[in-house]
Short mmCIF file of C-alpha atoms in Angstrom, two decimals:
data_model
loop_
_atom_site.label_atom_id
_atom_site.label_comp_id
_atom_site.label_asym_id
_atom_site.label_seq_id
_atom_site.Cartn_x
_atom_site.Cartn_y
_atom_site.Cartn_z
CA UNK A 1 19.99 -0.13 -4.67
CA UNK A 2 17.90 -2.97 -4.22
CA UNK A 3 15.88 -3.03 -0.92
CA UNK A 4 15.51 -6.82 0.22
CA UNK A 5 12.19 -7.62 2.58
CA UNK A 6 14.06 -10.93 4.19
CA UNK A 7 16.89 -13.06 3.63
CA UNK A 8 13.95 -16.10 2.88
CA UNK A 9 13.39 -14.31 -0.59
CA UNK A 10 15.52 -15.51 -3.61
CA UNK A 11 17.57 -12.58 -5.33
CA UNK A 12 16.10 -11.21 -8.18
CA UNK A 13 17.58 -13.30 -11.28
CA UNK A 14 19.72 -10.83 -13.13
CA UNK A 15 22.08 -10.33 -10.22
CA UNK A 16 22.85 -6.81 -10.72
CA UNK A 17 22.27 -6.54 -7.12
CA UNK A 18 26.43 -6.43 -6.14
CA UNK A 19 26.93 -3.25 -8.04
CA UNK A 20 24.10 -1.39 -6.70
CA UNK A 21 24.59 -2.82 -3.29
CA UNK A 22 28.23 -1.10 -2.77
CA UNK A 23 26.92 2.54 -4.41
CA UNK A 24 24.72 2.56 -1.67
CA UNK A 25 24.14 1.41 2.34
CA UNK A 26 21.11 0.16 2.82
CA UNK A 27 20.74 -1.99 5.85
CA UNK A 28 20.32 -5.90 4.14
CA UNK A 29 18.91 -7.58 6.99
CA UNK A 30 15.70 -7.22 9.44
CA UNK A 31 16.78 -5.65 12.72
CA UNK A 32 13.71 -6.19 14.52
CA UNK A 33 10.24 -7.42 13.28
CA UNK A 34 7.97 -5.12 10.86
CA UNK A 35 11.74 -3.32 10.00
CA UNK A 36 11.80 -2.50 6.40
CA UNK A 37 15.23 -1.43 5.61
CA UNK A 38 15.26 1.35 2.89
CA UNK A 39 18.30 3.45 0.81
CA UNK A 40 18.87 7.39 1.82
CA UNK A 41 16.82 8.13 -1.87
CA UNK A 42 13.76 6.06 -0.39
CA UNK A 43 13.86 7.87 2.92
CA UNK A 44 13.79 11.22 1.33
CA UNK A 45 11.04 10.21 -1.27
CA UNK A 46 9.10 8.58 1.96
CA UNK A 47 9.47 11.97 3.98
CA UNK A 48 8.62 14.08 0.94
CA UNK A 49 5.45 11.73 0.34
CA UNK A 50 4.54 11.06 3.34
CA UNK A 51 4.46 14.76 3.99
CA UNK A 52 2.46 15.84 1.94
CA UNK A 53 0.12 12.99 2.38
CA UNK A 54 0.03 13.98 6.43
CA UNK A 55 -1.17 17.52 5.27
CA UNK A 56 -3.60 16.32 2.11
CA UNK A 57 -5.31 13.58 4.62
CA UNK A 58 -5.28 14.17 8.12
CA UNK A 59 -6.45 10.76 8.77
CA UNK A 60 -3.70 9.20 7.11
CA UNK A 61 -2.07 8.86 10.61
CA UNK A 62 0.12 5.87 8.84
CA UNK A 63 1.77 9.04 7.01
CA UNK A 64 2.31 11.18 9.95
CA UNK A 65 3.90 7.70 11.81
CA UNK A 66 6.27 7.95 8.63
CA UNK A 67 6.89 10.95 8.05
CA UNK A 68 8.28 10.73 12.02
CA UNK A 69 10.22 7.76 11.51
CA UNK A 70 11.94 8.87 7.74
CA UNK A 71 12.72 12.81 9.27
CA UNK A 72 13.85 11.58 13.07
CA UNK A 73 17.68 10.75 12.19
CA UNK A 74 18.72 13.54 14.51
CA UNK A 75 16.24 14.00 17.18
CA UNK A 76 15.98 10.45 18.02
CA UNK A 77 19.88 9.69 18.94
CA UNK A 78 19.20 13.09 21.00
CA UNK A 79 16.32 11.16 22.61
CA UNK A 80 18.03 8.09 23.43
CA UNK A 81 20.83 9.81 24.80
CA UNK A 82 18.65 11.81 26.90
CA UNK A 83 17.09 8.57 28.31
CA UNK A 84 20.28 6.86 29.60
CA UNK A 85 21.69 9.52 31.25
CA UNK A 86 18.44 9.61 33.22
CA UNK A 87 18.16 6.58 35.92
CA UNK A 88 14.54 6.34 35.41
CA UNK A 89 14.90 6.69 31.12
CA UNK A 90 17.86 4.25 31.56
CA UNK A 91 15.84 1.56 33.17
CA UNK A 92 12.99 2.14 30.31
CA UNK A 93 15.81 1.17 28.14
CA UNK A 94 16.69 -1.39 29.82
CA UNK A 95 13.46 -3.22 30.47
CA UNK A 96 11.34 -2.03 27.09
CA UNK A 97 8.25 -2.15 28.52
CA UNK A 98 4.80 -1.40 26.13
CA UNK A 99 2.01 0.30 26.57
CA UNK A 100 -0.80 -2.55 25.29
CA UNK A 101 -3.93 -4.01 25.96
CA UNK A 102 -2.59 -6.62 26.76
CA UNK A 103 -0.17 -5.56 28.95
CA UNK A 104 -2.25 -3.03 31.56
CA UNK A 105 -5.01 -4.39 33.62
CA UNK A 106 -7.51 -1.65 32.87
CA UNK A 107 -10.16 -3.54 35.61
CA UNK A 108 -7.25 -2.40 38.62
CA UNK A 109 -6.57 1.30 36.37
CA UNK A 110 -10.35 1.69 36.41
CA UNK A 111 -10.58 0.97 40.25
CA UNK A 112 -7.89 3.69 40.98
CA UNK A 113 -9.36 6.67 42.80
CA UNK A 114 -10.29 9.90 40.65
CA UNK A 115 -7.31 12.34 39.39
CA UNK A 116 -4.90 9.72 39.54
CA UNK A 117 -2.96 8.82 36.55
CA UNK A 118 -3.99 5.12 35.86
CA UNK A 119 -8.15 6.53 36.24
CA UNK A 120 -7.66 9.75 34.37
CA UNK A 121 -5.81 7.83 31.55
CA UNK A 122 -8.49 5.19 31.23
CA UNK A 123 -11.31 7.76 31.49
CA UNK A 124 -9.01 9.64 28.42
CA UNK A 125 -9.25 6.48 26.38
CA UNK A 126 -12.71 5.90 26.83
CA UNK A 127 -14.27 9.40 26.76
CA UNK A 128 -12.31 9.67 23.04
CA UNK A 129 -12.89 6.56 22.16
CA UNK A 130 -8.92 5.12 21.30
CA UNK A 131 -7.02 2.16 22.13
CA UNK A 132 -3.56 1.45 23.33
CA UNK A 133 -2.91 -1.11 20.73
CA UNK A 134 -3.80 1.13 17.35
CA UNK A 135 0.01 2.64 17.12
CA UNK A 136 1.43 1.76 14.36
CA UNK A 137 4.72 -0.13 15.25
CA UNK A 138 8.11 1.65 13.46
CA UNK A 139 9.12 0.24 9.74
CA UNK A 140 11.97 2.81 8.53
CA UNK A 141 14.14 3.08 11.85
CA UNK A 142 17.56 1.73 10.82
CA UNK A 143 18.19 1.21 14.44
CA UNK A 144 16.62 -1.21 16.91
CA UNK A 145 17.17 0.88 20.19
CA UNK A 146 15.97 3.92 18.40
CA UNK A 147 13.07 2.34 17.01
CA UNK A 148 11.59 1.32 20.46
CA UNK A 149 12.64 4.86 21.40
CA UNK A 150 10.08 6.17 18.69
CA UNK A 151 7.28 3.44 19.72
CA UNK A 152 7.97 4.71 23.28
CA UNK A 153 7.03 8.16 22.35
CA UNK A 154 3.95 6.93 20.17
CA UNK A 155 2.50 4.92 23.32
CA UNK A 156 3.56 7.82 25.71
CA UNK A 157 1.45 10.12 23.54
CA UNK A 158 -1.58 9.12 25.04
CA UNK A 159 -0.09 9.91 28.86
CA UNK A 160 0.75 13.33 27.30
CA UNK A 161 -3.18 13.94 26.71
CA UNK A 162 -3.99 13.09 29.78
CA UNK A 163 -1.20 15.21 31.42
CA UNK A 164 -2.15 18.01 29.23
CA UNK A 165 -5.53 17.41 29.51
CA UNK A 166 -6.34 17.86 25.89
CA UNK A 167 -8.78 15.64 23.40
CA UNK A 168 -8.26 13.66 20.73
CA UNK A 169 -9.91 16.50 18.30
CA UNK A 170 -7.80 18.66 15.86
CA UNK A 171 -7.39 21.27 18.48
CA UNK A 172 -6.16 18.81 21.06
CA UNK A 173 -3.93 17.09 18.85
CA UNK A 174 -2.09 20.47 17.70
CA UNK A 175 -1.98 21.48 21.01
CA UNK A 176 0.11 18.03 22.30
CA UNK A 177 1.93 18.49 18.72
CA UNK A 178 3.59 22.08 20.27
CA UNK A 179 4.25 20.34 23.11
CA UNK A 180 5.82 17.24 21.83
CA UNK A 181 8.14 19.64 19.61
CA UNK A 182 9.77 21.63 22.39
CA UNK A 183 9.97 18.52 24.04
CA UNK A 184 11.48 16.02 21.11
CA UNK A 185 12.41 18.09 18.60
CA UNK A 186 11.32 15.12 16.46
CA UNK A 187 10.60 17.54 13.24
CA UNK A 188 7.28 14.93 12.18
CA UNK A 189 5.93 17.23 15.70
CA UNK A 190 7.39 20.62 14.62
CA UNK A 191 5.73 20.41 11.24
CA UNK A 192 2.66 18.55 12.66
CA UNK A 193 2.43 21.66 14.74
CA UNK A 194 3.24 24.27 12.38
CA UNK A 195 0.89 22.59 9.51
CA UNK A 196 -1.96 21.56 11.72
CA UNK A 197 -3.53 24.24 12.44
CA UNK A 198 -4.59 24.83 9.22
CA UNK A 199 -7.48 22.58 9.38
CA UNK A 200 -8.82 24.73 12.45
CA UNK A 201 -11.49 27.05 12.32
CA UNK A 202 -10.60 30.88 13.07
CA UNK A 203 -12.27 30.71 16.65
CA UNK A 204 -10.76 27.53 17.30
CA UNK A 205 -7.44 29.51 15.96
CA UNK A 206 -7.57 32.31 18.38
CA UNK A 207 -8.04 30.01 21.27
CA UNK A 208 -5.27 28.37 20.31
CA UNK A 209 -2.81 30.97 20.30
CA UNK A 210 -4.19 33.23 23.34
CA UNK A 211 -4.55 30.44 25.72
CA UNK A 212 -3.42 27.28 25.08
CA UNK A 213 -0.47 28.07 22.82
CA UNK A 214 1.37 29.94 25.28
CA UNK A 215 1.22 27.35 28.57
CA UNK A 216 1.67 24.63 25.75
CA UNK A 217 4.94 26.49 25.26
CA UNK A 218 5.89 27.54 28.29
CA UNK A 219 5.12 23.63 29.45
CA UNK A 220 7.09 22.17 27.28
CA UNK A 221 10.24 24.38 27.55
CA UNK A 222 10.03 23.88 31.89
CA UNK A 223 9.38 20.08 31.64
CA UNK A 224 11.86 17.78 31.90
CA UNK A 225 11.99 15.20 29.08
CA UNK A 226 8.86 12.96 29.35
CA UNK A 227 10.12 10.20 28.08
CA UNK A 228 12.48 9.54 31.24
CA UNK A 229 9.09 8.85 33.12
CA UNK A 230 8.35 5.04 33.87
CA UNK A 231 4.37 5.56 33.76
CA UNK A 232 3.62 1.94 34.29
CA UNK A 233 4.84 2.50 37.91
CA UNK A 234 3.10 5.54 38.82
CA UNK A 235 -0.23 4.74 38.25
CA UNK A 236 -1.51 5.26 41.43
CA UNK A 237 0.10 8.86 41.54
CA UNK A 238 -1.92 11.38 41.24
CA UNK A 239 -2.10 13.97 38.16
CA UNK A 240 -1.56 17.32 39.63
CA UNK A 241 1.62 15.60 41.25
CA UNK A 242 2.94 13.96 38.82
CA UNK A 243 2.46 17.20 36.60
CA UNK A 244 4.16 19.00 38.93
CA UNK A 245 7.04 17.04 38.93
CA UNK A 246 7.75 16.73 35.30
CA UNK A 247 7.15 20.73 35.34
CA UNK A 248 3.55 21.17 32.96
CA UNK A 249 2.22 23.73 34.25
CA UNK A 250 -2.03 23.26 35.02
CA UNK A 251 -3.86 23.68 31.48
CA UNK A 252 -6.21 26.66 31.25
CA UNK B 1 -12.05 -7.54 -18.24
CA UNK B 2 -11.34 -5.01 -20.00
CA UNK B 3 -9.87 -6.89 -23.12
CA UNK B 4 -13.35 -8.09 -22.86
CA UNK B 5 -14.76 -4.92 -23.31
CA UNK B 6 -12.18 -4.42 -26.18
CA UNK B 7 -13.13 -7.34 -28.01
CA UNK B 8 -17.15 -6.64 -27.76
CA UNK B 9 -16.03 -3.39 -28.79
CA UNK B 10 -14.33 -4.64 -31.84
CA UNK B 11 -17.34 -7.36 -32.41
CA UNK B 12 -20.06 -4.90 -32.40
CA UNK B 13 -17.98 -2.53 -34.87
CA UNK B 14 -17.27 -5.25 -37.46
CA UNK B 15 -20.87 -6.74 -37.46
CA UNK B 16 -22.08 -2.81 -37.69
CA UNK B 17 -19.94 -2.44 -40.84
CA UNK B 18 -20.94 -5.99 -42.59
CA UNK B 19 -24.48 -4.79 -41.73
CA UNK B 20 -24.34 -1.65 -43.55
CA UNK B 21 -22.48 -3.62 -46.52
CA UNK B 22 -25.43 -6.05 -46.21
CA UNK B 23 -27.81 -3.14 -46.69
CA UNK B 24 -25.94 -1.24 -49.35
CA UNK B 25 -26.09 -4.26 -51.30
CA UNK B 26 -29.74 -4.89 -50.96
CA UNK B 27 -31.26 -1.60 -52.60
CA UNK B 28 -34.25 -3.85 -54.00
CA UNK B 29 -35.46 -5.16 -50.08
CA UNK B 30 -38.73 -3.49 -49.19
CA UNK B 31 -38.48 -1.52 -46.42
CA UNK B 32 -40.49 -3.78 -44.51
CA UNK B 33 -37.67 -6.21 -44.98
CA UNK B 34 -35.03 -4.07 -44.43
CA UNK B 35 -36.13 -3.09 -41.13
CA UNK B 36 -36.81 -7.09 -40.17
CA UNK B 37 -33.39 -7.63 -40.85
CA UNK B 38 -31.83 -4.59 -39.27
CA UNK B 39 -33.58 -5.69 -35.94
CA UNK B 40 -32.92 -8.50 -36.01
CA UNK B 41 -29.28 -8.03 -36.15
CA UNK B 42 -29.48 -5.54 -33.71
CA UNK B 43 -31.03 -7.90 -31.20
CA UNK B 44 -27.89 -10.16 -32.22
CA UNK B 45 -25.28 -7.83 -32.04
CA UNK B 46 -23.03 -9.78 -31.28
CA UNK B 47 -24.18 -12.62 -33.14
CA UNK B 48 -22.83 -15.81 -31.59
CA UNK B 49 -19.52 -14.34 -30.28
CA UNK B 50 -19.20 -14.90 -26.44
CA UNK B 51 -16.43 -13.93 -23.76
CA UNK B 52 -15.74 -15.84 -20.68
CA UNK B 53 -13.98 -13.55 -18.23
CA UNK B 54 -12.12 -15.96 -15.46
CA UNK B 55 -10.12 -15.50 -12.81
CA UNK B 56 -8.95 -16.80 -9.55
CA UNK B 57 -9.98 -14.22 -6.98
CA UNK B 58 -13.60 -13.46 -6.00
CA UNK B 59 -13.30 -10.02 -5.19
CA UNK B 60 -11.71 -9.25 -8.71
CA UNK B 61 -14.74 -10.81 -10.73
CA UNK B 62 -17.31 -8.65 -8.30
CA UNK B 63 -15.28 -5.41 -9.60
CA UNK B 64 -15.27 -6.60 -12.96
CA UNK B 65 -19.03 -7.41 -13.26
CA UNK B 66 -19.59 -3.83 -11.54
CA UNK B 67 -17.56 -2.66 -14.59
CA UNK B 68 -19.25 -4.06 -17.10
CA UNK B 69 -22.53 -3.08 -15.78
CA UNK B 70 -21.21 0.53 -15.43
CA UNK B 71 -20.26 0.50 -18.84
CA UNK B 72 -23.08 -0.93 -20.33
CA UNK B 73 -22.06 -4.47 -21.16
CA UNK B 74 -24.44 -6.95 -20.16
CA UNK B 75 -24.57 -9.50 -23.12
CA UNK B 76 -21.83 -11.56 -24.24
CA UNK B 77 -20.01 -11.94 -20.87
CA UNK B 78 -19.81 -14.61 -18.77
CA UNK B 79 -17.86 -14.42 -15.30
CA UNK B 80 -16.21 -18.03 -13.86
CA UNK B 81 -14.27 -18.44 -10.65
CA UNK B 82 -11.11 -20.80 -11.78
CA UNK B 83 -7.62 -21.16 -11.54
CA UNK B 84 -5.29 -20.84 -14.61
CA UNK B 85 -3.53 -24.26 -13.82
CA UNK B 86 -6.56 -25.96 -13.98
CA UNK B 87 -9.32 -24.41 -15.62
CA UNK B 88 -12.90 -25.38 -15.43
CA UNK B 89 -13.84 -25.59 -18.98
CA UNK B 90 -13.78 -28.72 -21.53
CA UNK B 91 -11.08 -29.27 -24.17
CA UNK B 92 -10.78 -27.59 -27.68
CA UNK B 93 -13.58 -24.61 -26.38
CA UNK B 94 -12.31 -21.36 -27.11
CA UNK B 95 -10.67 -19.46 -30.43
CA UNK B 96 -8.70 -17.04 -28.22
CA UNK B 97 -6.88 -17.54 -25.13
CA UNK B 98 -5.87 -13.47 -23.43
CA UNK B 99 -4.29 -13.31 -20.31
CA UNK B 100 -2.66 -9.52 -19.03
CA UNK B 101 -0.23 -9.31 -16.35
CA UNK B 102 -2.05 -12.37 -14.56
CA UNK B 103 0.62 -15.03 -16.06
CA UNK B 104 3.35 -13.49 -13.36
CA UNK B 105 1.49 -14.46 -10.33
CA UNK B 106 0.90 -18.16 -11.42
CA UNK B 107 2.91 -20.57 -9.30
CA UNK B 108 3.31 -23.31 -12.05
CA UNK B 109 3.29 -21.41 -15.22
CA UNK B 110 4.28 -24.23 -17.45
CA UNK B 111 0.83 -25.83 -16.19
CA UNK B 112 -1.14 -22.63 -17.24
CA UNK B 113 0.45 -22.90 -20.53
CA UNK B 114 -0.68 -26.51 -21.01
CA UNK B 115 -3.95 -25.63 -19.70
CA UNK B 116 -4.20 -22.70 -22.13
CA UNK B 117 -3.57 -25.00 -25.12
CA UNK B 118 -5.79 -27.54 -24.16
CA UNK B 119 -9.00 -25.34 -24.01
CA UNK B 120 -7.85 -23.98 -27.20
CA UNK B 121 -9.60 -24.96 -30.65
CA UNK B 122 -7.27 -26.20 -33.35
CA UNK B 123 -6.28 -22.86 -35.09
CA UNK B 124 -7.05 -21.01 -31.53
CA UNK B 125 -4.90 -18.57 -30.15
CA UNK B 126 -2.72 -17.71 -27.34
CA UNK B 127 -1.79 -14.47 -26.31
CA UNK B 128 -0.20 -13.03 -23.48
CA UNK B 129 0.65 -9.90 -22.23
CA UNK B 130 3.12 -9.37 -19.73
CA UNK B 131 5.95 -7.72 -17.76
CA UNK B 132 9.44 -8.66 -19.38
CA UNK B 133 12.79 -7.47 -19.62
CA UNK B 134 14.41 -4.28 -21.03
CA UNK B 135 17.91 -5.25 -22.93
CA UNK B 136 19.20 -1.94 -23.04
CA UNK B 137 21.80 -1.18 -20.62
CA UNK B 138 20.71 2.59 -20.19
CA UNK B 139 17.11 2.67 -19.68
CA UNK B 140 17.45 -0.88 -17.71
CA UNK B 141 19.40 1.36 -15.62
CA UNK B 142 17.04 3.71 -15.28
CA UNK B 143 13.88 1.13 -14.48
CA UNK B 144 15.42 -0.69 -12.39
CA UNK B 145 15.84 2.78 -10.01
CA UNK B 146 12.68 3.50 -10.48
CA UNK B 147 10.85 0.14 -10.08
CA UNK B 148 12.90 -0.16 -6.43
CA UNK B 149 13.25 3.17 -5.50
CA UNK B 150 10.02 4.89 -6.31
CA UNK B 151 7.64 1.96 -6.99
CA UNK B 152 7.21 0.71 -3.00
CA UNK B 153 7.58 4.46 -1.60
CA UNK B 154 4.33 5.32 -4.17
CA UNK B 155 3.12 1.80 -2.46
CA UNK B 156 3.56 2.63 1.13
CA UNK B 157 2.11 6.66 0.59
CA UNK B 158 -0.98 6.12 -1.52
CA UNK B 159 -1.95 2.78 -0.35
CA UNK B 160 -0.02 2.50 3.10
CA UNK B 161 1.08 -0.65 1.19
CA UNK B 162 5.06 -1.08 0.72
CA UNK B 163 5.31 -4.96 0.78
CA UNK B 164 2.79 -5.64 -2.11
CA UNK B 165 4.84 -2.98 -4.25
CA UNK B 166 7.96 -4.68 -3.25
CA UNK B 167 6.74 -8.29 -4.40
CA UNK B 168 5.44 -6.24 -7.56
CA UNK B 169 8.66 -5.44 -8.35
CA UNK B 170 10.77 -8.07 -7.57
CA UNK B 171 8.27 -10.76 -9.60
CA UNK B 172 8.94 -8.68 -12.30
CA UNK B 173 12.21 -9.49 -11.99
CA UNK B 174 11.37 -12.77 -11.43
CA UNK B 175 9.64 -13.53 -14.67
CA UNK B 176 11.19 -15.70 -17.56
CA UNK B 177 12.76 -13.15 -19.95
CA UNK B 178 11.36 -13.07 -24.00
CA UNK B 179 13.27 -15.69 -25.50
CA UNK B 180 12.69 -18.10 -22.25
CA UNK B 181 9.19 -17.43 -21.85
CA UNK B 182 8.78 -18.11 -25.69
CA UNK B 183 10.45 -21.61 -25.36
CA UNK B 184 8.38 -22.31 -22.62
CA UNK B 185 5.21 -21.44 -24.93
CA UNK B 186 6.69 -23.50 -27.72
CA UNK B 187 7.32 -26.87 -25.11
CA UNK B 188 3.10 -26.47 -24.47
CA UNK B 189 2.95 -27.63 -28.00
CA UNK B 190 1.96 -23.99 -29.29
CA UNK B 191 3.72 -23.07 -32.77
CA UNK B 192 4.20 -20.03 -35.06
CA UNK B 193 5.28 -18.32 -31.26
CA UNK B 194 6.44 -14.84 -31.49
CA UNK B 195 6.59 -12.10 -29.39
CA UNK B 196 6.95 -8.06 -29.81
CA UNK B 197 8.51 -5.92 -27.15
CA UNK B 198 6.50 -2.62 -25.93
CA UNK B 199 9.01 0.15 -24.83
CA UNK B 200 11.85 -1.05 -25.20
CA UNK B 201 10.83 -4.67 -23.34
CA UNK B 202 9.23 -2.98 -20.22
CA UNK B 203 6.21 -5.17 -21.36
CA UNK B 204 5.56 -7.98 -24.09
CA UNK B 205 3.11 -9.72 -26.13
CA UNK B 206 3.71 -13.29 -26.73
CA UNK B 207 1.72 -15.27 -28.61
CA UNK B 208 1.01 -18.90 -30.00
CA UNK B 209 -1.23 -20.99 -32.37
CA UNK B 210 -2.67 -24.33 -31.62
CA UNK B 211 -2.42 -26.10 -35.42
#
């Protein structure tokens, strides 16, 4: 099967194309911008590659995007469905909204008082050093609802370090990885969470799975699904609250 | 570049072995004279063959001068910024005329052609290596699954690049098959034209005289 990048570019001259196209469904067109539609053999090469890429070079966070967006056929239905049976998920459905520069006034978040969620998340993505705006946007999502599901969860992933209050190092990251998991079920976060560790040193290790594993767990199983949480409204609410109401316990 | 290499390679190795048929045939020189003229030909070693490396893209010239140096070439080679459909040298300059998988990505390939046979010397010639098409039925089969299915995953997990791969690919396809791109060679005004397939037509070598 022949994967076409837009319907601007001229078939490929020996038109063999209609033979290939009925042995396999591939979506044809672009179903939202940056959409690269691929055939079920490309998605499990991508997964497979990307996979191993993830766990050869951590900082190939490109691969761990793909790996999320090739292996989330299941788990990301389940997500969406989750979401509009939720009034709050349903309106974040509805209205799409993004998580950008662009979009937050991080003068007014800055100005928030201290240990509310608009301060704490600004003082997150300054103390680490990240931006909003570095996710990558989905490629391999056949679906255009399901692909701003998966960017949701991407830009919500920085809300879940602040929540959790965990840093951007390896340590941190496996740590919002468990959670994610239980929460998802996307399986880019169970293997991310399995896998990662690895790169952790044996101190960091037993930290890991005295403390932080366990709430992590325990967290993730009492919360209710994050993603049915319109952050961009609750700025002014404070942490502890808002932690208390999505059901994470306080971190160690 | 690197048929540049090749053919300083090939330079050095055929003025090495008239040198030593040179000396075998003058058992009577002094030695004085026979080291004179073995210096001197090894200051010369290439004697008065030159390369011209060209190409349209900066960045590709700085690797290919890193190369060289790496490698240990530094005379004979000359580096120009120029574009194949209008190249910045005179008429009737060069012997030989390469170009490797750089032909594809011209936008006006009959104008590269014409271009080619104009810097040519009578006698010069053109060759051409390129991407072309595979006739048989079974292993076309088989490249074509692997050029679309395979090529832009490799693209998009090694070098977070899948749209480059893609375009590879399809301007593959795109290319003038043997017999075309041969009669496009022949309406430059090259003759003798001829071109042998490389695995089965995966890849092909045209080439062309200027008489």
């Amino acid at each position: 099967g022949r994967a076409r990048l837009s319907h601007t570019e001229p078939r490929a001259r020996d038109g063999r194309g209609g033979e290939e196209e009925e042995e396999e469904e591939e979506g044809c067109y672009q179903l939202y911008p940056g959409h690269i539609p691929t055939s079920p053999l490309q998605k499990a090469l991508l997964a497979a590659g990307s996979a191993f890429m993830a766990l050869y070079d951590p900082y190939r966070h490109d691969m761990v995007a793909v790996l999320g967006e090739t292996t989330g056929c299941l788990a990301l239905p389940n997500l969406r469905d989750k979401m509009k049976h939720h009034p709050e998920g349903y309106r974040i459905l509805q209205e799409r909204p993004r998580i950008r520069l662009s979009t937050l006034d991080m003068a007014r978040l800055r100005g928030l008082p201290d240990g509310s969620l608009g301060r704490e998340y600004v003082r997150f993505l300054e103390d680490n050093k990240v931006s909003p705006d570095t996710r990558m946007p989905p490629k391999f999502v056949d679906d255009e609802e399901l692909a701003y599901v998966i960017q949701r969860y991407r830009e919500v992933h920085d809300l879940m370090h602040t929540l959790l209050g965990m840093p951007t190092n390896m340590l941190g990251e496996v740590v919002v990885k468990w959670f994610e998991a239980i929460q998802t079920g996307l399986p880019m976060c169970v293997l991310g969470a399995v896998f990662g560790p690895v790169h952790l040193s044996a101190r960091k290790l037993q930290v890991l799975a005295t403390e932080l594993l366990p709430w992590a767990i325990r967290s993730g199983r009492n919360a209710s699904c994050i993603l049915n949480v319109y952050y961009e409204q609750r700025w002014e609410q404070p942490v502890e609250s808002l932690r208390e109401e999505i059901g994470i316990f306080p971190p160690p | 570049g690197d048929i540049a290499f090749r053919f300083i390679n090939y330079v050095r190795s055929v003025r090495e072995r008239q040198l030593q048929q040179k000396l075998k045939h003058h058992q009577n020189l002094s030695w004085q004279e026979i080291a004179e003229s073995y210096l001197e030909d090894k200051f010369k070693s290439l004697g008065d063959s030159q390369v011209v490396v060209c190409d349209i893209n900066k960045e590709m010239l700085k690797v290919g001068k890193q190369k060289a140096q790496q490698l240990g070439y530094l005379e004979g080679l000359s580096w120009v910024l120029g574009n194949a459909e209008e190249l910045p040298f005179d008429d009737d300059k060069f012997d030989v005329y390469t170009i490797a998988f750089g032909i594809r990505n011209v936008t006006r390939i009959d104008l590269a052609l014409e271009e080619a046979y104009r810097v040519l010397k009578p006698g010069g010639r053109f060759l051409c290596l390129e991407f072309s098409h595979v006739s048989n039925p079974l292993l076309s089969r088989l490249y074509d699954l692997y050029s679309f299915q395979v090529i832009p995953v490799l693209g998009e997990v090694i070098a977070g690049d899948w749209k480059s791969y893609q375009y590879l690919v399809e301007s593959i396809r795109r290319f003038p098959p043997q017999e075309e791109f041969k009669a496009m060679i022949e309406d430059a005004g090259f003759l003798k034209v001829d071109y042998q397939n490389l695995n089965l037509g995966i890849v092909a070598i045209h080439s062309g005289f200027k008489l």
